[in-house]
Short mmCIF file of C-alpha atoms and ligand atoms in Angstrom, two decimals:
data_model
loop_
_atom_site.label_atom_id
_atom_site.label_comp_id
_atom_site.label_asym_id
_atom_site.label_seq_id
_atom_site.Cartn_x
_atom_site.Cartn_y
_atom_site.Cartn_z
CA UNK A 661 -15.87 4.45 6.19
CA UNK A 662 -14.09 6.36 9.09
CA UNK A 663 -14.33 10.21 8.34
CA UNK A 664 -10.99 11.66 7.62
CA UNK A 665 -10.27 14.70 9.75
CA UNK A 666 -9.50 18.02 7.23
CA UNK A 667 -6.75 17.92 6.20
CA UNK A 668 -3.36 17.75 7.66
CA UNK A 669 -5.27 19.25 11.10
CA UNK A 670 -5.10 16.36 12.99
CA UNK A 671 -1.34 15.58 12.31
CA UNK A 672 0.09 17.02 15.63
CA UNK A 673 3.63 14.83 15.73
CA UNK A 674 6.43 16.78 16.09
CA UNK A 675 9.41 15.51 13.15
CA UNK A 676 12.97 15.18 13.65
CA UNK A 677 14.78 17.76 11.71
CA UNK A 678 18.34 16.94 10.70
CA UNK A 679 20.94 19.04 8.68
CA UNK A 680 23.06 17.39 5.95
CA UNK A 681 26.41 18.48 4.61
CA UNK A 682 25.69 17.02 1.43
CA UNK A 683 28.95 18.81 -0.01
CA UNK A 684 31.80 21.57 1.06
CA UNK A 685 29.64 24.87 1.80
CA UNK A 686 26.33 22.47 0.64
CA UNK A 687 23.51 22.14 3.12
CA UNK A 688 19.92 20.89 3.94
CA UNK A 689 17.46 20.47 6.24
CA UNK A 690 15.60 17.50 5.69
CA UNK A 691 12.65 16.77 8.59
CA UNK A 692 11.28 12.90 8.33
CA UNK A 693 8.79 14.26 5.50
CA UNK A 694 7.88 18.04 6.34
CA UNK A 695 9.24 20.77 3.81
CA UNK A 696 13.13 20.38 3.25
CA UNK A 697 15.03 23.67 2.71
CA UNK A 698 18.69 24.17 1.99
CA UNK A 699 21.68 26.79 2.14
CA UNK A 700 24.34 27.43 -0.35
CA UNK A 701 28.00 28.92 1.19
CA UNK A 702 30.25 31.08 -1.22
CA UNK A 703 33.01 33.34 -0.24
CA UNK A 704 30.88 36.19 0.91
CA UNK A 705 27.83 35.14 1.96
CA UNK A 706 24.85 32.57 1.49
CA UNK A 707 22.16 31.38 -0.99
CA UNK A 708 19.15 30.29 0.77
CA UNK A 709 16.24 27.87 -1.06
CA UNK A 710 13.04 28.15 0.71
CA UNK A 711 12.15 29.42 3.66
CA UNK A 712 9.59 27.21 5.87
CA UNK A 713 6.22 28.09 7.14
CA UNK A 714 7.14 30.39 9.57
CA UNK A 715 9.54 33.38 10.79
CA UNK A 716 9.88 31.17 13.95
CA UNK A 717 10.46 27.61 12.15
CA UNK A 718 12.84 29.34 9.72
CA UNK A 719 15.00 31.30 13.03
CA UNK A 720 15.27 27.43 14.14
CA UNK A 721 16.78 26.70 10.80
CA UNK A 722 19.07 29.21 10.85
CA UNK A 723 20.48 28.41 14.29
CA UNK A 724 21.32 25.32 12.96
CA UNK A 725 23.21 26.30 9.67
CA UNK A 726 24.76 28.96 11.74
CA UNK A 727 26.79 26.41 13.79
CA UNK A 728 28.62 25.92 10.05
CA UNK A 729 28.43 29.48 8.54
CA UNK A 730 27.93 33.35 10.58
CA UNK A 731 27.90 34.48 6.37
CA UNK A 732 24.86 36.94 5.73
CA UNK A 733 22.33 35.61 3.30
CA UNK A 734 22.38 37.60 0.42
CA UNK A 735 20.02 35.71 -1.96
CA UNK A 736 16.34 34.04 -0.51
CA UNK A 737 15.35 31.60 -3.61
CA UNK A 738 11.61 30.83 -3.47
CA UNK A 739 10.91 27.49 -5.71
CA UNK A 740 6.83 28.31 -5.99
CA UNK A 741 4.77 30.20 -4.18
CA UNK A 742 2.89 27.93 -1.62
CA UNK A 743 3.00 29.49 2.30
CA UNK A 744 4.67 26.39 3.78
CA UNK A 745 7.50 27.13 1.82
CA UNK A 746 7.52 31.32 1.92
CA UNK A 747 6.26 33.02 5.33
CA UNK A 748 9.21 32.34 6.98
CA UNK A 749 11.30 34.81 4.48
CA UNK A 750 11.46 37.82 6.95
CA UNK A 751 13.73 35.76 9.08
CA UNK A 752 16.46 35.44 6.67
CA UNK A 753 17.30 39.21 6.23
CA UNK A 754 18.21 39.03 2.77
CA UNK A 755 18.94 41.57 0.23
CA UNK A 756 17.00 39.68 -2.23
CA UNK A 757 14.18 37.26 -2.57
CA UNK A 758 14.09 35.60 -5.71
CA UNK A 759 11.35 33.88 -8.19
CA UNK A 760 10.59 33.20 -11.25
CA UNK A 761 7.88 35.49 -12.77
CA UNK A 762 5.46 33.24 -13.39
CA UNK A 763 5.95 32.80 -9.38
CA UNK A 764 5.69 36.34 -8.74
CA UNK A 765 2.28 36.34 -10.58
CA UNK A 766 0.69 33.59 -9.07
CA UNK A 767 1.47 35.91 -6.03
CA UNK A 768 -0.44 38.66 -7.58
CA UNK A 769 -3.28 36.28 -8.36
CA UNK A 770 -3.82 34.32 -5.12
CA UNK A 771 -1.20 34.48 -2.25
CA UNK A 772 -3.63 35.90 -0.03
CA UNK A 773 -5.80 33.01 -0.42
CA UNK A 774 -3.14 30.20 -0.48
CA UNK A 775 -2.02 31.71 2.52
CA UNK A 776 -5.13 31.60 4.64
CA UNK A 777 -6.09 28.49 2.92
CA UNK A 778 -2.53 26.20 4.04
CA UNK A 779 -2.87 27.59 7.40
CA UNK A 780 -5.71 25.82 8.08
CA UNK A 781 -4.50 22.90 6.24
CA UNK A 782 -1.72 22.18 8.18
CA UNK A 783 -1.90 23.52 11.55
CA UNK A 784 1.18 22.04 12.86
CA UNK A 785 3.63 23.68 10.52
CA UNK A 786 1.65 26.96 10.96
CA UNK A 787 2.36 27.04 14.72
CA UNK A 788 3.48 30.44 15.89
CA UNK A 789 1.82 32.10 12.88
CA UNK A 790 1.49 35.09 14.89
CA UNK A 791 5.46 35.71 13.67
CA UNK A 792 4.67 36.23 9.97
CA UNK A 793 4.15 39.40 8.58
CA UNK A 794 1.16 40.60 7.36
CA UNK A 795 0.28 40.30 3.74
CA UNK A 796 2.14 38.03 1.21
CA UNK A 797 5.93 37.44 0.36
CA UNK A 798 6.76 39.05 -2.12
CA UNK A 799 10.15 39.03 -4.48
CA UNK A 800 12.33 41.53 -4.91
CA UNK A 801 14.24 40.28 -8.06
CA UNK A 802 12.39 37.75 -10.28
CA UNK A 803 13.64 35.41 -13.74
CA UNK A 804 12.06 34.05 -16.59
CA UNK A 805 13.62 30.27 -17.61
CA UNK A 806 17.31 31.29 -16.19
CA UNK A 807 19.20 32.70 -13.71
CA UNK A 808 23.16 32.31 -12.84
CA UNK A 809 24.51 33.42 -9.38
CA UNK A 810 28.05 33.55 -9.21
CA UNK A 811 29.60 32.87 -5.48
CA UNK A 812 33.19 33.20 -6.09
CA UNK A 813 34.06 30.47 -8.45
CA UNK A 814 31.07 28.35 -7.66
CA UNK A 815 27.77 28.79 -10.06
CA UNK A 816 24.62 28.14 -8.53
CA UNK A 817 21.91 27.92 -11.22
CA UNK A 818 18.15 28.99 -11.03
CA UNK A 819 16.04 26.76 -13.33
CA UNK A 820 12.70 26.75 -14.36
CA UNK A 821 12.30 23.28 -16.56
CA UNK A 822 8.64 23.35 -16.69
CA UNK A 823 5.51 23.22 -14.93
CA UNK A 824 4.74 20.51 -12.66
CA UNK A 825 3.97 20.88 -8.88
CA UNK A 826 2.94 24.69 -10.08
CA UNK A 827 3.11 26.78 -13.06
CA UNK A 828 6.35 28.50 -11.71
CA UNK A 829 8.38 25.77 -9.76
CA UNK A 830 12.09 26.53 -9.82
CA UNK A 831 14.95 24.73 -9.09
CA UNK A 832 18.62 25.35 -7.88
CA UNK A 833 21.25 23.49 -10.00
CA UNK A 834 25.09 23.48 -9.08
CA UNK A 835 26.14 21.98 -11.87
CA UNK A 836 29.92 21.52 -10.41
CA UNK A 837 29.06 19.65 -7.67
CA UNK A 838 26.28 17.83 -9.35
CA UNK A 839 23.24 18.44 -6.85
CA UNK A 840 19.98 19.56 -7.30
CA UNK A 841 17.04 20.87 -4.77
CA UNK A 842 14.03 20.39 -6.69
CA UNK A 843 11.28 21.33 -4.73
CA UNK A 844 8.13 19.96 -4.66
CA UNK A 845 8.46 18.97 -8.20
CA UNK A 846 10.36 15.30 -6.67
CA UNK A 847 9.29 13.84 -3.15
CA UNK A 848 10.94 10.74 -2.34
CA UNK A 849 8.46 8.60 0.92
CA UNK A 850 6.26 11.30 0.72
CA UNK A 851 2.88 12.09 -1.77
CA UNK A 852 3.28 14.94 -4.41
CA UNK A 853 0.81 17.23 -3.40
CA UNK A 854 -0.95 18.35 -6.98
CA UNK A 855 -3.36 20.73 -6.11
CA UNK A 856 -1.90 23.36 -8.37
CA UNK A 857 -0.27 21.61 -10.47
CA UNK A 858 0.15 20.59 -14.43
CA UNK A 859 -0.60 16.91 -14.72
CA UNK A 860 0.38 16.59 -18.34
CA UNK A 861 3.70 18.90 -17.93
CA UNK A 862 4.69 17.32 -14.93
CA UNK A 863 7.06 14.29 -16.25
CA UNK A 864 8.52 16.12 -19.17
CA UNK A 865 9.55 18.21 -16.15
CA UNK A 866 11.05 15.14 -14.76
CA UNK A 867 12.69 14.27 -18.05
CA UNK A 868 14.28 17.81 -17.83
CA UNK A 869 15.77 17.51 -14.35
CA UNK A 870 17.19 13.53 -15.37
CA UNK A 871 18.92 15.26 -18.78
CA UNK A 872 20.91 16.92 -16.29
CA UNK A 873 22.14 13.84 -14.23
CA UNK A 874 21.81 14.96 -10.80
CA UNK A 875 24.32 12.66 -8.40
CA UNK A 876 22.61 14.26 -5.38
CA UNK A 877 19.10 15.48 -5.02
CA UNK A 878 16.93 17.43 -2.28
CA UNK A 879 13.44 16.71 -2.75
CA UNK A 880 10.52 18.92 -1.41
CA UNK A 881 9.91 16.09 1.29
CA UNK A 882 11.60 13.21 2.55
CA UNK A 883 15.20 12.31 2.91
CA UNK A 884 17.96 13.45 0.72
CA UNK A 885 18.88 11.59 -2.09
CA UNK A 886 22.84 10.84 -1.97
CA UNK A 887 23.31 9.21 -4.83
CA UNK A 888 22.79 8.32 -8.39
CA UNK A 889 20.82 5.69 -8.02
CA UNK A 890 18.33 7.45 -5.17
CA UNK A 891 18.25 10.03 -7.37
CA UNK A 892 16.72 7.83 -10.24
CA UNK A 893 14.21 6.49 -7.16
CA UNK A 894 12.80 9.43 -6.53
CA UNK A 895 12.09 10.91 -9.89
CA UNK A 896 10.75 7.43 -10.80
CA UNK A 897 8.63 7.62 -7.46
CA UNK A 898 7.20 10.93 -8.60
CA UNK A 899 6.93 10.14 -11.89
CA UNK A 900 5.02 6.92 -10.99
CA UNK A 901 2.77 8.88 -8.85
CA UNK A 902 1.91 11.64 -11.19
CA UNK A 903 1.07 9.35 -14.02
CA UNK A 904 -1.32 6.97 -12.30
CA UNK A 905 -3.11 9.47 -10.54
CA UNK A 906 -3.75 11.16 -13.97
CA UNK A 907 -4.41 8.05 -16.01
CA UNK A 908 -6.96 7.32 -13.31
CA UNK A 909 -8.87 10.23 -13.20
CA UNK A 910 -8.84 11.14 -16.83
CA UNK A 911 -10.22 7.63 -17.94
CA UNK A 912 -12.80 7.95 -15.43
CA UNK A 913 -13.95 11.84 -16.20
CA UNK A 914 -13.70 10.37 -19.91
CA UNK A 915 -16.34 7.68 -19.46
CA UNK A 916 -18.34 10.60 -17.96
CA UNK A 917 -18.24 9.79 -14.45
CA UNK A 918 -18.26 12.22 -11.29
CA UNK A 919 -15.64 13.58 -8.89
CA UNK A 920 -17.29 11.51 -6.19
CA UNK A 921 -17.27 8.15 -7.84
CA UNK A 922 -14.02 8.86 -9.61
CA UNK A 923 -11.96 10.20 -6.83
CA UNK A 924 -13.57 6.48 -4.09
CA UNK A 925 -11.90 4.62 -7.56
CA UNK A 926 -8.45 6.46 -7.82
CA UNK A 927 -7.87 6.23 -3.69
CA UNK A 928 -8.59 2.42 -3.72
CA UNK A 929 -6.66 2.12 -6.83
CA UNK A 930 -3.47 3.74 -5.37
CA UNK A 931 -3.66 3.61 -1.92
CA UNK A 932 -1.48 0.05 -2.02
CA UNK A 933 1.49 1.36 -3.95
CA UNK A 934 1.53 4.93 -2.59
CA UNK A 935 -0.81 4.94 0.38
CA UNK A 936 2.42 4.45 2.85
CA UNK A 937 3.67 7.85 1.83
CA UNK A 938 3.04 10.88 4.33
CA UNK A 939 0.51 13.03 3.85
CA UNK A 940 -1.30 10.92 1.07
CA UNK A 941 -4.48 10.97 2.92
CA UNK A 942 -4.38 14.92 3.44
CA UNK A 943 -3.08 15.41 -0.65
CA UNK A 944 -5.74 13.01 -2.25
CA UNK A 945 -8.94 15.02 -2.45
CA UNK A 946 -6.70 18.41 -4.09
CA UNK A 947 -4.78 16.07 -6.20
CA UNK A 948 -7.78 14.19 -7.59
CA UNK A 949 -9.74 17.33 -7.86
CA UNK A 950 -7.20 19.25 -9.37
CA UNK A 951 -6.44 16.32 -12.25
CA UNK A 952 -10.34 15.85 -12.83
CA UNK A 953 -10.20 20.13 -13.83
CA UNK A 954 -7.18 19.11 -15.51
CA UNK A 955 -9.11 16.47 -17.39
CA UNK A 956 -12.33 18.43 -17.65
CA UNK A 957 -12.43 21.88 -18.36
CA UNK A 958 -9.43 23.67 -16.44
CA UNK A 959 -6.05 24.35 -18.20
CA UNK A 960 -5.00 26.66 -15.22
CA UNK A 961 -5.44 25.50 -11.28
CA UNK A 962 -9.00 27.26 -10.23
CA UNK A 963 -7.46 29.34 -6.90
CA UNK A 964 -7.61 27.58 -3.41
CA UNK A 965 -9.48 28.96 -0.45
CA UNK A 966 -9.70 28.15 3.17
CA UNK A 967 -13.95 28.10 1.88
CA UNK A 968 -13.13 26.20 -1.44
CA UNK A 969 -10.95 23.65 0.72
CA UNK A 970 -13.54 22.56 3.47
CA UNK A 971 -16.48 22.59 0.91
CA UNK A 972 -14.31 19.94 -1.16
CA UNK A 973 -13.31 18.37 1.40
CA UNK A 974 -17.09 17.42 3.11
CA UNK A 975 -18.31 16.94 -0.65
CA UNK A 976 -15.41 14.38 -1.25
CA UNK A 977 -15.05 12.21 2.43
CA UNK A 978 -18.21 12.23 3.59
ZN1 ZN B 1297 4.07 23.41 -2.84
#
């Protein structure tokens, strides 16, 4: 066996980042797999949902979307916590930065060390780090299960439908025009990372975000899903994902086995159907980790950090 470089450090190709107009006033950025973002236009100014790794990446975005809006961005929605989708929030100098409080207190608990921990993950994304502030992100306005923003006449809906990728994952609903940005609760072509997440909340999660019928859907990676149909794809995808991963491990920390031996079984066992998906070599070792706590003796995610991560990592690949 080859040994697997940390991580996402050796993944140095730059991606193609495109913006989609996925209705009137309705945008995304979708980038061949990295984090996808979006903007919201109303009458007065903008909704943002997520902000990218950086201060740098996310000034990038917003020369982009400013070729279709000069509005101010009033509202900065965070869906969870992680850094790839956060340090970039100085950039968008808005009044408020939103998140759900169970968000807000994962903050509290460990956004120091998820922040020094995904820089070293994923180099690439983290390039000019030197732009984000010190310390953590933090909200200015936070939600428990619901929050409506009105823009004008159109209603942009904060939801929190469970835990899944992390205890606090939001999502934007505009229930008008029928689309959804889910985070990293849905990929679509790319792995779920699960390193925080709840394994056995995860698809009723999915279940929640189908009752609603989404016709259009923004996942946390990959391309944007424009209809129905791709919709049902990538919840199904997810879904599919979660649920093997889980039934894998659990069945094998069960019949008492170890990490080691369990996490070799689950990569053979899934690398055919999902193995094609970026970043599934990077997301394994957390994922299978994280479901054999899950499985074990962890209700809650143990905390990530840059020490935890390499120590993992040599005990699992090598
Ligand atoms: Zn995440």
């Amino acid at each position: 066996m080859t040994k697997k470089a940390f991580a996402s450090s050796a993944d140095l190709a730059e991606k193609a980042q495109t913006l989609e107009v996925l209705a009137d006033g309705v945008y995304a950025l979708t980038a061949e797999g990295d984090p996808n973002i979006g903007a919201i236009e109303g009458e007065d100014f903008l909704v943002c949902f997520e902000a990218l790794a950086t201060p740098v990446a996310a000034r990038e975005w917003l020369a982009k979307l400013r070729q279709h809006t000069a509005k101010p961005v009033r509202y900065l929605v965070l869906s969870h916590y992680h850094a790839v989708r956060v340090l970039g929030a100085s950039a968008y100098g808005a009044e408020h930065v939103i998140a759900s409080q169970d968000t807000y207190e994962l903050i509290v608990e460990r956004g120091e060390a998820d922040k020094a921990s995904e820089i070293g993950r994923f180099p690439r994304l983290f390039d000019a780090v030197e732009s984000v502030p010190a310390g953590v992100t933090w909200p200015t306005l936070t939600f428990a299960g619901k929050m409506t923003l009105w823009l004008g006449k159109l209603e942009v809906q904060l939801l929190q439908l469970g835990r899944g990728h992390t205890k606090g994952d939001t999502v934007v609903w505009l229930p008008q025009e029928k689309i959804l940005f889910s985070g990293d609760l849905v990929e679509f072509d790319a792995t779920p990372y699960a390193g925080d997440a709840y394994f056995k909340d995860w698809p009723a999660t999915l279940d929640a975000i189908a009752a609603l019928q989404p016709e259009k859907l923004v996942p946390g990676r990959g391309a944007a899903l424009q209809t129905k149909e791709q919709v049902q794809r990538g919840l199904a995808g997810t879904r599919a994902f979660v649920s093997d991963l889980y039934a894998s491990v659990s069945a094998g920390a069960k019949a008492g086995r170890d990490l080691k031996s369990v996490y070799r079984e689950t990569v053979d066992r899934l690398r055919p159907k999902y193995g094609q998906w970026v970043i599934f070599d990077h997301c394994m070792p957390f994922d299978i980790t994280r479901a054999y706590d899950e499985a074990t003796q962890f209700a809650d995610p143990r905390i990530w950090t840059a020490e935890r991560d390499v120590e993992m990592w040599k005990a699992l690949e090598s």
